[in-house]
Structure formats: structure tokens, C-alpha cells
XYZ file of C-alpha atoms in Angstrom:
662
model
C -21.602 -28.456 11.327
C -19.370 -28.093 8.272
C -20.311 -29.959 5.103
C -18.408 -30.124 1.851
C -21.471 -30.294 -0.354
C -25.146 -29.941 0.519
C -27.961 -31.795 -1.280
C -29.862 -29.903 -3.941
C -32.919 -28.049 -2.652
C -36.095 -26.943 -4.372
C -37.096 -23.371 -3.655
C -40.783 -23.906 -2.913
C -40.806 -25.734 0.400
C -37.145 -26.154 1.258
C -34.755 -23.946 3.215
C -34.185 -20.315 2.381
C -31.029 -20.493 0.258
C -28.402 -17.798 -0.289
C -25.391 -18.088 -2.616
C -22.403 -15.836 -1.859
C -19.990 -15.886 -4.804
C -16.521 -14.785 -3.716
C -15.164 -15.463 -0.225
C -12.609 -12.693 0.155
C -13.057 -9.920 2.742
C -16.266 -8.559 1.191
C -17.946 -11.953 0.958
C -16.821 -12.856 4.450
C -18.126 -9.562 5.849
C -21.597 -10.263 4.415
C -21.511 -13.785 5.832
C -20.522 -12.457 9.265
C -23.427 -10.022 9.326
C -25.872 -12.683 8.066
C -24.658 -14.991 10.828
C -25.186 -12.317 13.477
C -28.711 -11.633 12.274
C -29.498 -15.350 12.192
C -28.151 -15.988 15.696
C -30.410 -13.211 17.021
C -33.533 -14.466 15.218
C -36.250 -17.004 15.894
C -36.248 -18.834 12.592
C -39.402 -20.442 11.256
C -37.580 -21.856 8.232
C -34.155 -23.490 7.833
C -31.493 -21.448 6.046
C -28.685 -22.715 3.803
C -25.812 -20.424 2.836
C -23.459 -21.486 0.045
C -20.049 -19.780 0.177
C -18.493 -20.197 -3.262
C -14.946 -19.443 -4.340
C -12.958 -20.627 -7.346
C -9.575 -20.423 -5.578
C -9.796 -20.929 -1.809
C -13.000 -20.831 0.201
C -12.539 -18.602 3.230
C -9.968 -16.131 1.922
C -10.300 -15.910 -1.838
C -7.722 -15.291 -4.504
C -5.635 -12.413 -3.157
C -5.251 -13.789 0.375
C -4.767 -17.474 -0.490
C -2.803 -19.315 2.200
C -0.385 -21.129 -0.106
C 1.528 -18.017 -1.166
C 5.041 -17.365 0.188
C 5.599 -15.362 3.359
C 7.621 -12.636 1.617
C 4.409 -11.296 0.001
C 3.237 -8.692 2.516
C 0.141 -6.649 3.260
C 0.378 -2.861 3.029
C -1.722 -2.109 6.129
C -0.354 -2.664 9.632
C -1.890 -5.591 11.496
C -3.325 -3.453 14.286
C -5.452 -1.467 11.822
C -7.447 -4.318 10.339
C -10.160 -6.702 11.503
C -12.843 -8.840 9.908
C -15.162 -8.916 12.920
C -17.744 -6.116 13.004
C -17.191 -5.618 16.726
C -14.367 -6.052 19.252
C -13.685 -9.256 21.127
C -15.581 -9.412 24.412
C -13.179 -10.400 27.214
C -13.819 -13.865 28.545
C -15.852 -15.011 25.530
C -14.965 -16.867 22.363
C -14.858 -15.251 18.933
C -18.240 -15.105 17.227
C -20.081 -13.029 14.635
C -19.952 -9.388 15.704
C -17.185 -9.860 18.286
C -13.682 -11.073 17.583
C -9.983 -10.179 17.575
C -8.199 -7.887 15.151
C -5.521 -9.347 12.911
C -2.838 -8.211 15.358
C -4.621 -9.732 18.351
C -5.118 -13.020 16.517
C -1.513 -13.035 15.266
C -0.185 -12.537 18.769
C -2.370 -15.264 20.247
C -2.675 -17.943 17.600
C 0.273 -17.609 15.208
C 4.039 -17.354 15.631
C 6.736 -14.697 15.247
C 4.476 -11.764 16.149
C 6.702 -8.668 15.711
C 4.255 -6.140 17.163
C 0.964 -4.434 16.291
C 2.464 -1.960 13.811
C 3.934 -4.733 11.665
C 2.940 -5.866 8.206
C 1.615 -9.407 8.060
C 2.277 -11.791 5.181
C -0.747 -12.078 2.932
C -0.889 -15.802 3.558
C -1.112 -15.117 7.287
C -4.048 -12.796 6.696
C -5.613 -15.634 4.709
C -5.212 -17.891 7.769
C -6.872 -15.197 9.891
C -9.783 -15.059 7.430
C -10.167 -18.834 7.808
C -10.272 -18.327 11.574
C -13.051 -15.767 11.087
C -14.977 -18.183 8.871
C -14.611 -21.027 11.376
C -15.799 -18.719 14.178
C -18.833 -17.756 12.116
C -19.749 -21.346 11.329
C -19.327 -22.530 14.920
C -21.808 -19.901 16.099
C -24.551 -20.630 13.557
C -27.895 -21.874 14.923
C -28.721 -25.512 14.266
C -31.321 -24.494 11.653
C -28.603 -22.835 9.543
C -26.209 -24.772 7.308
C -23.079 -23.310 5.760
C -21.813 -25.061 2.641
C -18.270 -24.341 1.466
C -17.890 -24.797 -2.271
C -14.585 -24.549 -4.101
C -16.157 -24.159 -7.513
C -16.294 -21.707 -10.395
C -19.699 -20.189 -11.078
C -20.245 -19.807 -14.813
C -23.905 -19.003 -15.425
C -26.840 -17.477 -13.550
C -30.492 -17.600 -14.553
C -33.694 -16.450 -12.866
C -34.874 -13.432 -10.900
C -35.778 -12.302 -7.420
C -39.354 -13.571 -7.635
C -38.793 -17.095 -8.974
C -35.327 -17.667 -7.569
C -32.076 -18.431 -9.335
C -30.346 -21.330 -11.018
C -26.556 -21.109 -10.620
C -24.423 -23.325 -12.847
C -20.850 -24.314 -12.022
C -17.957 -25.211 -14.295
C -18.053 -28.820 -13.068
C -21.711 -29.225 -14.106
C -23.173 -28.758 -10.634
C -26.423 -26.768 -10.522
C -27.496 -24.841 -7.430
C -30.906 -23.329 -6.713
C -30.921 -20.155 -4.606
C -33.418 -17.537 -3.498
C -30.795 -14.784 -3.267
C -27.344 -14.265 -4.807
C -24.556 -12.021 -3.500
C -21.721 -11.190 -5.917
C -18.498 -10.278 -4.105
C -16.173 -11.527 -6.809
C -13.205 -9.199 -6.213
C -10.540 -8.403 -8.806
C -11.315 -9.677 -12.287
C -8.865 -11.050 -14.801
C -9.573 -8.633 -17.666
C -9.556 -9.630 -21.290
C -6.460 -8.284 -23.043
C -6.853 -5.295 -25.349
C -4.545 -2.708 -26.886
C -0.767 -2.829 -26.228
C -0.977 -5.699 -23.678
C -2.708 -7.841 -26.286
C 0.010 -6.938 -28.803
C 2.689 -8.109 -26.351
C 0.816 -11.333 -25.622
C 0.300 -12.123 -29.313
C 3.970 -11.434 -30.074
C 5.050 -13.871 -27.363
C 2.468 -16.505 -28.319
C 4.375 -17.605 -31.398
C 7.843 -17.442 -29.854
C 8.758 -20.104 -27.314
C 11.680 -18.079 -25.905
C 9.445 -15.133 -24.921
C 6.873 -14.709 -22.173
C 4.257 -12.066 -21.526
C 2.793 -12.233 -17.996
C -0.566 -10.423 -17.707
C -1.690 -8.378 -14.743
C -2.812 -10.185 -11.598
C -1.543 -11.244 -8.169
C 2.169 -12.082 -8.149
C 1.320 -15.388 -6.443
C -0.415 -16.518 -9.651
C 2.211 -15.382 -12.167
C 4.283 -18.614 -12.370
C 7.440 -16.571 -12.002
C 9.441 -19.684 -11.177
C 9.445 -20.429 -14.923
C 11.626 -17.385 -15.704
C 15.226 -18.340 -16.456
C 18.147 -17.200 -14.325
C 20.012 -14.362 -15.976
C 17.222 -13.633 -18.450
C 16.113 -10.054 -19.043
C 12.732 -9.353 -17.435
C 10.836 -6.110 -17.920
C 8.372 -5.044 -15.226
C 5.625 -2.660 -16.304
C 4.428 -0.508 -13.383
C 6.025 0.476 -10.069
C 3.140 0.035 -7.627
C 2.383 -2.640 -5.044
C 2.492 -5.543 -7.502
C 5.951 -4.446 -8.630
C 7.230 -4.910 -5.077
C 5.683 -8.385 -4.981
C 7.336 -9.331 -8.265
C 10.620 -7.880 -7.043
C 10.459 -9.971 -3.855
C 9.481 -13.133 -5.722
C 12.415 -12.874 -8.139
C 14.997 -12.090 -5.441
C 13.982 -13.387 -2.022
C 12.028 -16.123 -3.763
C 15.165 -17.129 -5.666
C 17.312 -17.476 -2.544
C 18.774 -13.968 -2.419
C 19.390 -12.311 0.943
C 19.279 -8.782 2.296
C 21.660 -7.836 5.097
C 21.858 -4.609 7.085
C 25.031 -2.548 6.796
C 26.543 -0.543 9.647
C 24.876 2.658 8.393
C 21.432 1.029 8.435
C 21.167 0.587 4.682
C 20.574 -2.818 3.144
C 22.944 -4.830 0.985
C 21.782 -7.551 -1.370
C 23.600 -10.870 -1.652
C 22.504 -12.554 -4.900
C 21.957 -16.274 -5.103
C 22.883 -16.374 -8.772
C 19.440 -17.704 -9.648
C 17.862 -14.276 -10.253
C 16.840 -12.863 -13.623
C 17.892 -9.302 -14.468
C 15.053 -6.876 -13.762
C 14.325 -3.750 -15.840
C 11.412 -1.736 -14.442
C 9.632 1.423 -15.469
C 6.387 3.367 -15.541
C 4.974 6.696 -16.657
C 6.327 8.514 -13.603
C 9.513 6.440 -13.189
C 9.054 6.682 -9.416
C 8.928 3.789 -6.982
C 5.676 3.861 -5.027
C 6.425 5.818 -1.807
C 6.447 4.030 1.543
C 3.953 4.256 4.382
C 4.925 6.467 7.309
C 5.531 4.856 10.685
C 2.182 4.761 12.480
C 2.180 6.885 15.639
C -1.587 7.278 15.946
C -3.511 5.554 18.751
C -5.602 2.653 17.530
C -8.822 3.641 19.313
C -8.963 7.198 17.992
C -9.646 8.612 14.556
C -8.868 11.924 12.937
C -11.748 14.388 13.186
C -11.661 16.770 10.188
C -11.743 20.477 10.902
C -12.289 21.887 7.400
C -13.398 18.980 5.212
C -16.153 17.970 7.624
C -19.386 15.997 7.392
C -21.289 19.286 7.500
C -19.225 20.696 4.628
C -19.727 17.533 2.568
C -23.479 17.708 3.164
C -23.536 21.311 1.932
C -21.513 20.427 -1.145
C -23.702 17.449 -1.944
C -26.829 19.585 -1.740
C -25.598 21.474 -4.802
C -26.103 20.324 -8.403
C -23.380 18.324 -10.138
C -19.989 19.213 -8.681
C -16.658 20.003 -10.262
C -14.085 18.160 -8.143
C -11.205 20.594 -8.719
C -13.280 23.724 -8.241
C -15.798 22.684 -5.589
C -14.220 19.890 -3.561
C -10.444 19.787 -3.656
C -9.828 23.278 -2.152
C -11.474 22.142 1.102
C -9.488 18.922 1.127
C -6.259 20.745 0.345
C -6.891 23.172 3.190
C -7.369 20.261 5.593
C -3.992 18.942 4.461
C -2.401 22.368 4.949
C -3.772 22.475 8.493
C -2.368 19.055 9.398
C 0.982 19.758 7.744
C 1.306 23.046 9.644
C 0.447 21.379 12.943
C 2.998 18.618 12.384
C 5.680 21.175 11.563
C 4.951 23.250 14.693
C 4.394 20.338 17.062
C 7.963 20.209 18.493
C 8.035 23.937 19.328
C 4.494 24.614 20.550
C 2.177 23.423 23.278
C -1.217 21.722 22.976
C -3.126 24.818 24.129
C -1.624 27.024 21.421
C -2.299 24.452 18.712
C -5.856 23.825 19.893
C -6.608 27.553 19.888
C -5.429 27.708 16.303
C -7.586 24.700 15.361
C -10.663 26.333 16.878
C -10.012 29.475 14.847
C -9.705 27.435 11.660
C -12.936 25.573 12.446
C -14.798 28.817 13.065
C -13.705 30.325 9.764
C -14.487 27.073 7.914
C -18.160 27.504 8.826
C -18.356 30.419 6.384
C -15.523 30.070 3.861
C -12.465 28.032 3.045
C -9.904 29.185 5.657
C -6.587 30.829 4.875
C -4.281 28.578 6.905
C -1.199 30.722 6.313
C -2.902 33.866 7.646
C -4.434 32.131 10.661
C -1.140 30.418 11.492
C 0.665 33.754 11.557
C -2.003 35.227 13.855
C -1.463 32.411 16.342
C 2.322 32.449 16.297
C 2.756 29.320 14.145
C 4.888 28.799 11.070
C 2.825 27.920 8.010
C 3.893 24.673 6.322
C 1.855 24.017 3.179
C 1.025 20.428 2.352
C 3.050 18.932 -0.485
C 1.805 19.282 -4.025
C 0.388 15.926 -5.112
C 1.702 16.218 -8.654
C 5.191 17.166 -7.496
C 5.299 14.159 -5.169
C 3.900 11.676 -7.673
C 5.862 12.945 -10.674
C 9.129 14.424 -9.372
C 10.906 13.927 -12.713
C 8.299 15.627 -14.864
C 9.936 17.937 -17.411
C 13.428 16.529 -16.806
C 15.688 14.580 -19.160
C 18.586 12.328 -18.228
C 21.811 11.658 -20.104
C 22.129 8.036 -18.989
C 20.640 5.324 -16.801
C 23.255 6.203 -14.181
C 22.147 9.832 -14.231
C 18.547 8.803 -13.609
C 19.574 6.276 -10.942
C 21.188 9.043 -8.874
C 18.109 11.266 -9.174
C 15.800 8.414 -8.194
C 17.957 7.487 -5.201
C 17.771 11.070 -3.897
C 13.960 11.105 -4.128
C 13.497 7.671 -2.518
C 15.910 8.383 0.331
C 14.127 11.678 1.049
C 10.806 9.820 1.150
C 12.239 7.243 3.547
C 13.449 9.962 5.893
C 9.921 11.369 6.027
C 8.401 7.913 6.444
C 10.751 7.202 9.355
C 9.536 10.373 11.101
C 6.028 8.910 10.991
C 2.492 10.016 10.266
C 2.351 12.499 13.144
C 5.710 14.322 13.099
C 6.424 14.405 9.368
C 4.437 17.229 7.732
C 4.483 15.337 4.440
C 3.287 11.979 5.762
C 0.813 13.581 8.189
C -0.761 15.580 5.354
C -0.955 12.517 3.106
C -2.577 10.564 5.921
C -5.465 13.022 5.702
C -6.289 11.455 2.342
C -6.694 8.108 4.132
C -8.610 9.562 7.058
C -11.265 11.298 4.953
C -11.823 8.572 2.360
C -15.262 7.832 3.784
C -16.255 11.480 3.354
C -15.010 11.554 -0.226
C -16.987 8.391 -0.931
C -20.108 9.982 0.500
C -19.518 12.953 -1.787
C -18.601 11.333 -5.113
C -20.458 7.999 -5.158
C -23.278 7.549 -7.681
C -22.257 10.354 -10.012
C -22.392 13.358 -7.707
C -19.675 14.852 -9.928
C -20.327 16.123 -13.419
C -19.244 13.478 -15.949
C -16.161 15.297 -17.232
C -14.895 16.011 -13.729
C -15.716 12.453 -12.627
C -13.600 10.990 -15.436
C -10.750 13.487 -15.712
C -10.394 15.222 -12.353
C -11.414 12.533 -9.900
C -10.633 9.124 -11.426
C -8.010 10.363 -13.874
C -6.150 12.555 -11.387
C -7.104 12.497 -7.710
C -7.885 8.794 -7.306
C -4.619 7.848 -9.010
C -2.548 10.306 -6.985
C -4.207 9.266 -3.734
C -3.679 5.542 -4.368
C -0.035 6.004 -5.370
C 0.972 8.347 -2.558
C -1.078 6.958 0.325
C -1.432 3.200 -0.194
C 2.255 2.413 -0.379
C 4.269 -0.577 0.790
C 6.156 -1.092 4.059
C 9.353 0.988 4.179
C 11.468 -2.166 3.992
C 10.403 -2.617 0.369
C 11.939 0.699 -0.690
C 15.163 -0.136 1.126
C 15.251 -3.495 -0.613
C 14.691 -1.819 -3.989
C 17.614 0.544 -3.371
C 19.828 -2.408 -2.445
C 18.822 -4.260 -5.615
C 19.579 -1.194 -7.730
C 22.989 -0.903 -6.078
C 23.700 -4.590 -6.706
C 22.816 -4.354 -10.396
C 19.997 -6.906 -10.195
C 17.394 -4.155 -10.714
C 17.681 -1.388 -13.317
C 15.187 1.455 -13.297
C 14.558 2.567 -16.879
C 13.080 5.967 -16.009
C 9.928 8.018 -16.650
C 7.730 7.486 -19.676
C 8.847 3.868 -20.056
C 7.267 1.965 -22.925
C 7.386 -1.785 -23.459
C 7.106 -2.791 -27.117
C 8.283 -5.488 -29.532
C 11.297 -5.762 -31.830
C 10.530 -8.168 -34.669
C 14.064 -7.875 -36.041
C 15.627 -9.252 -32.866
C 12.599 -11.361 -31.888
C 12.580 -9.742 -28.443
C 10.573 -7.355 -26.350
C 12.021 -3.930 -25.661
C 11.827 -1.454 -22.796
C 12.826 2.176 -23.103
C 12.317 5.474 -21.317
C 11.371 8.427 -23.461
C 13.485 10.831 -21.382
C 16.562 8.748 -20.486
C 19.213 8.501 -23.185
C 20.546 5.045 -24.085
C 17.923 3.318 -21.912
C 16.714 0.860 -24.542
C 17.032 -2.804 -23.524
C 16.074 -6.097 -25.156
C 13.893 -8.336 -22.986
C 12.905 -11.988 -22.817
C 9.875 -11.426 -20.579
C 7.481 -8.587 -19.858
C 5.425 -8.666 -16.636
C 2.425 -6.360 -16.360
C 2.561 -5.307 -12.700
C -0.104 -2.634 -12.981
C -3.435 -2.733 -11.154
C -5.999 -4.473 -13.374
C -8.756 -2.107 -14.477
C -12.290 -2.552 -13.165
C -14.468 -2.787 -16.251
C -17.402 -5.166 -16.529
C -17.110 -4.871 -20.313
C -13.680 -6.560 -20.171
C -14.258 -8.965 -17.273
C -12.768 -12.294 -18.286
C -14.803 -14.455 -15.899
C -17.449 -16.611 -17.539
C -20.118 -15.569 -15.020
C -19.718 -11.790 -15.348
C -19.245 -11.977 -19.110
C -22.495 -13.926 -19.411
C -24.400 -11.562 -17.112
C -23.132 -8.587 -19.090
C -23.988 -10.189 -22.431
C -27.577 -10.752 -21.253
C -27.913 -7.228 -19.874
C -28.286 -8.303 -16.234
C -25.281 -6.154 -15.331
C -24.194 -3.050 -17.181
C -21.469 -0.423 -16.772
C -22.524 2.623 -14.805
C -23.139 5.739 -16.879
C -22.742 9.253 -15.543
C -25.022 11.233 -17.825
C -25.766 14.928 -17.367
C -27.430 17.630 -19.434
C -26.330 21.012 -18.006
C -28.684 23.997 -18.270
C -26.239 25.597 -20.683
C -23.750 23.711 -22.806
C -23.471 20.283 -24.430
C -24.545 17.044 -22.784
C -21.814 15.155 -20.904
C -21.530 11.366 -20.656
C -19.042 9.028 -19.007
C -19.392 5.232 -18.942
C -17.286 4.188 -15.990
C -16.950 0.424 -16.468
C -18.040 -0.331 -12.907
C -21.228 -2.353 -12.468
C -24.280 -0.121 -12.281
C -26.138 -0.716 -9.020
C -28.874 0.891 -6.964
C -28.010 2.563 -3.725
C -27.836 0.202 -0.766
C -28.203 -2.804 -0.874
C -26.652 -2.483 -4.332
C -28.904 -4.397 -6.707
C -27.619 -4.539 -10.301
C -29.330 -2.341 -12.860
C -30.092 -3.824 -16.272
C -29.700 -2.133 -19.625
C -33.300 -0.899 -19.276
C -32.675 0.485 -15.788
C -34.559 -2.247 -13.929
C -33.123 -3.531 -10.641
C -32.854 -7.253 -9.973
C -33.689 -7.228 -6.280
C -32.636 -10.811 -5.692
C -28.994 -10.036 -6.473
C -26.579 -7.769 -4.600
C -23.218 -6.700 -6.057
C -20.677 -5.478 -3.532
C -17.060 -4.407 -3.658
C -14.564 -4.214 -6.512
C -16.976 -4.946 -9.408
C -18.759 -1.666 -8.556
C -15.572 0.442 -8.454
C -16.117 3.770 -10.307
C -19.850 3.588 -9.548
C -18.707 3.943 -5.971
C -15.153 4.730 -4.892
C -12.497 2.829 -2.953
C -14.120 -0.569 -3.166
C -10.675 -2.233 -2.974
C -10.559 -2.073 0.833
C -9.592 -5.470 2.253
C -11.027 -5.162 5.746
C -12.261 -2.809 8.421
C -10.602 -0.792 11.160
C -11.043 -2.351 14.608
C -13.228 -0.449 17.033
C -15.210 1.641 14.567
C -18.409 1.008 12.668
C -17.592 1.970 9.081
C -19.186 2.017 5.645
C -17.557 -1.387 5.100
C -19.680 -2.748 7.970
C -22.808 -0.902 6.902
C -22.549 -2.226 3.354
C -22.153 -5.799 4.629
C -25.092 -5.439 7.004
C -27.378 -3.939 4.366
C -26.580 -6.733 1.919
C -27.044 -9.339 4.664
C -30.483 -7.944 5.471
C -31.450 -8.052 1.800
C -30.175 -11.603 1.320
C -32.235 -12.849 4.287
C -35.311 -10.741 3.548
C -37.495 -13.715 2.605
C -36.368 -16.148 5.283
C -39.604 -15.570 7.266
C -37.834 -15.124 10.583
C -39.915 -13.569 13.310
C -37.341 -11.033 14.464
C -34.723 -10.964 11.733
C -34.426 -7.202 11.980
C -32.867 -7.430 15.458
C -29.443 -7.582 13.838
C -30.134 -4.194 12.306
C -31.052 -2.704 15.674
C -27.868 -4.172 17.152
C -25.881 -2.576 14.346
C -27.280 0.871 15.094
C -26.475 0.516 18.790
C -23.009 -0.666 17.889
C -22.558 2.318 15.594
C -23.521 4.716 18.377
C -21.048 3.010 20.698
C -18.240 3.244 18.147
C -18.914 6.864 17.313
C -18.540 7.791 20.979
C -14.861 6.817 20.626
C -14.226 9.198 17.745
C -12.389 11.816 19.772
C -10.317 14.500 18.155
C -6.681 13.643 18.759
C -3.790 16.048 18.963
C -1.889 14.510 16.079
C -1.646 17.741 14.133
């Protein structure tokens, strides 16, 4: 039974009450695992679960269902699910067993273009609502789910006495356990962004749009023909680009040679975009990998990670990356040789690499030559991410030609796919081994300097930029917009500043001559930083001010040399089930913090779902938090959900066969 608002409960004799704050994928995953545990338990006490979201209960802020269809996901529909197990034929969807996004799209929605298509974000939001409805329908009669579209502002209490949660509308909720899955924060402005905002604040003709989802940016207020600067060339840039072209009535048409042409509506502003690299975020390769199989590393293996982790603090560049780079070299070489060699020859080579990797980092070039293969090294991450480094350009036209060459080359590789293109196959390794990297670097396994500079400052940025790109259509649209004159790329080392003399913003590349432009609007399209010290939400700011949550500190005193410290900004938590650590190091065991707020304490917390058919860390995290949240519900056999999860994990791991994708 769905209710809009439940009566207030006391904590002494009433139901066991859990508050989940944030109903995006992380919050929904915890709810799904709680529901599965509750359906498999003999409850001796009623349970009430409050699902709280300030924007839209059931899908959260990023996946809200009222955003336009031209805002797309960057993961193909067949590779994402929010059910922790596959749909059982002949049964209805329920906790632990339901359809993937692609299966749901094909059955319940319209215009399904195929499993390897990119769904609109709003459609994914509708799918998340379907998941929530399936969860609620399956709940036992002793369990009540309360959906609350409210903003939590204040939290008091502890795990022993329970909690008092205050909402912006004055509502007060009592809860035994609290789960924080609040997702991306709106950070408080500091530094140059604050300077831009303050400059615009006193000038009615100027606008500064801070970082956040494009669906929240009120871009419809920007005047036609006005000059708009876009800071950053990642995924949000593509959303802004679509909103100010497709969203303004413009149309893309395919030419005879397969390229796109843009037909303006006349309602568009003029776009001027730039970033440090000056490069449009590369596109995802066409997916040619079977859904029910996963890449099995040969060099950067679980055994290797375990050996590395057994050592003292690691240096990422020295101790970790060589093994990862060698794995990429192996996959790149296999992709290059695939058309001219047979499976037996390639498999013999793989076995030789695996044997050598038991003792030392293999020499892929030498082993390839011994087995009659041509060595194809994986691309250099810096060269791919910063192809214009060290170059200067005499004009915007000069840079435009160089950029077009790089983007078209990337599209050719993306069209070959993630199995046949050595470049895209090697980069896919970075996606395939994320879970191993997480296991290696989470909770300060790296020395502080390497954690800050090598991993977060270099590898994590390169990996996100090169691997998490948009659908290929976005790059083709960008090229068409450049050709039409609607979009101007300013070049590498672009800075957005203010010009008090002209009462305008400015944008200018440091390496492109005559690139300076005057702007009416600046949009920050960069990914907002995860930093609890700058979190603009009332709830997290209050928890931080009281010392309930603190930024994670990587602190290390080496045997020889000065002490190293790095305060990451991510919420400091215990290991699973991720209780927050106070300023004094005490854990509040009635609260769990999961997902994006803990980024940098753990890595890759931005994941928006799970891969169908495999039990992953995403599932394990949700199940561990669910167990913790229900730990005092006094159910006779509440742990049965945990036993089911382990059986499910064994079943999924049986499907992890090595595939000949190399």
C-alpha cells in the first residue's frame, strides 16, 4: 500500500523506522535489498521505511522524469539494471529479480531502438519508478513504504537513542536508522566561479550559471543571438549543447557522406566553449561484447591486486599502473591481430602472458613476437587526453581544423567498436577493471602524495575523460555545429574572466591567437567537486559543522622522510557498511553514508546502476547497508537475505567466462 505521508511514530514501542535520504540509484538499490530481506523474514515488529527526496521520489535529481528527451545517458541500455538479479521467466518483477533497462524499454515503453542504444535520462527515471513500484508491491503487509518529497535540513540523535530528522517544511520524523545516499551536491562557490557569480550579480544583462545538471540550469532564459561561454567539454557540455540547439528547435540532418548538417532555428545563442585540454570528450566505442560475459584480466588480476595490497602504502605510478598498462597493451595487441590470426594462436599467447605475469610484469612486445603477433602498444593516456599540448595556433580557424582531425579520428575508432579497435578495446580495460582498482585504492591504500597527485589528479581524471564519454552522435552533432558557426571552440587553456571596462565576461585560449571573445553568459559545465566542506545542502553543512561527518584524511608517516597528509573532501566512513566517522574518529553506527558523498574516500562512487547478470560491489554495498539499517528490527530470520546474496554471487560468478575479445 502506498501512502503519501505516514503518522509520526515514537521509537520505543512503534515500528522499526528507517529513513533513506536520496532516492537516486544508490538509495533505490538499498531499498531493493531491504525489501528482499524483509520479504524473506518472519517479522516480529512492523517496519516503516521513509524514502525522502527533495526533487523527485523514485529517481532523484539527475534522472528526474520531467527533463527533455534529448538529454541522454552515456551507458547503453543493455548494460544497466536496478534489480539485483535477473527477471525470472513467468514471474512478475520483484526485489532481487527484474528486467534490465533495455528489457523494460522494449516491453513497457515506446520507440525501442535496440539494446545497444542510449536511453534518454527521463526514460531511465521512468524505469527507476517502475523499480520502486515493483519493490513496494512486493513488500509484506507488516512493512510500510512512505514516499516523501521533502528536503531534510537537520539531523539529531545517535544509533542508541534514535534520530530526529527535521524537514524544510517543519515536519519532524523519528527514525531508528538513517541512510544518506544524497548524490551530487550543489557546492558553495569559491575562487574564480565565485568571482564570476559576483560580477554578474550586479549586472542585469549578465548571467553566471553554476555547475549542475543541465536540466536545472534554466537555459531557456538565455537570449537568442547572445554570446554564451561554456566552461568544460565533458558530459555536461554535451547536454548544454543539445539544450541550446535541439532544445531551441534546431535540426540535424544526415548528408550523403554520413556526416551531419545543422539547420538552425534562429533561436539559438552563439556558443563559445573551451577547457584546459581544448578537446571534446571522446565518444564511446560501439559495443560488440556479449552481455552475459565479462572481461577476465590476465595481468592485472585479483591475485596481483591482493599481492599489491599486502604491501605498505603504494605509489600508484610505480607500483600499480605498470600492471594496468600491460593489461592494456595485451588487449590492444589482440585487437590489432584479431583479423589475421585464429583463436588458438591468440589463446596460446594469452596463456604465455598469464604464466609470465605470475612472476613479473610481462613484456608484451617480446611475447607477441615469439608467438607470431604484431605488437600494438596501447595509446598513451596523456597523448589521447591532451593532443594539443605544447602546440600554438595562429587563429581560431587553425585550431578548428586541428580539432576536427582529432575528433574524426576518434569517431573512426569508435565506429570500429570496443573489440576491433585497438584504441577503444584498450580503453575499455579501464572500465572492465574498475572494481579491481577500487579494491586496491579505497581507504587510503596509496601514500597520500600519490593518492592526491597520481591517482585523483592524473589517472582518475584521464580515465573519466577517455572512458566515460557520450554516444558517438554527440560528437557528430558538435562537428556539425562548429561547421554551421553556432559553436566556436576557443582552444586549449581557455580561461573565463571578467572585463569591467566592457561590463562583460570574456573567454580566451592561452595558445590560440585572437581567440578573445566578449560574453553575456558563462555556464560552468564541469563536474561539481565532491567536498563535504563545500556541500551547499543544509543537512550536510549542519552535519559537518557539528562534526558528525568529516572529510577523509590520508595520513602517513613513512619510516624515512617527512609525514604526508591529504584531506580528500569525501566523507570519512568506516569500511562496510560505511558509518560516518566524527572529528574524534568515532563511528555513528546508526547512520550509513553511501555513494557520491564518499567519493575520494572510495573511488568511482558516481556509478548510476549495476550491470545485469553479475553480482557487483554496487550490489554488495547496497546489501551491507540494508542489513545494517534493519539490524534492530528483531526479525527472526532477517539474515536470510544475506545468505541469498551469497548464493546469487556464486551463481553470477559462474558466468564470468573469459571471452575472446582481445
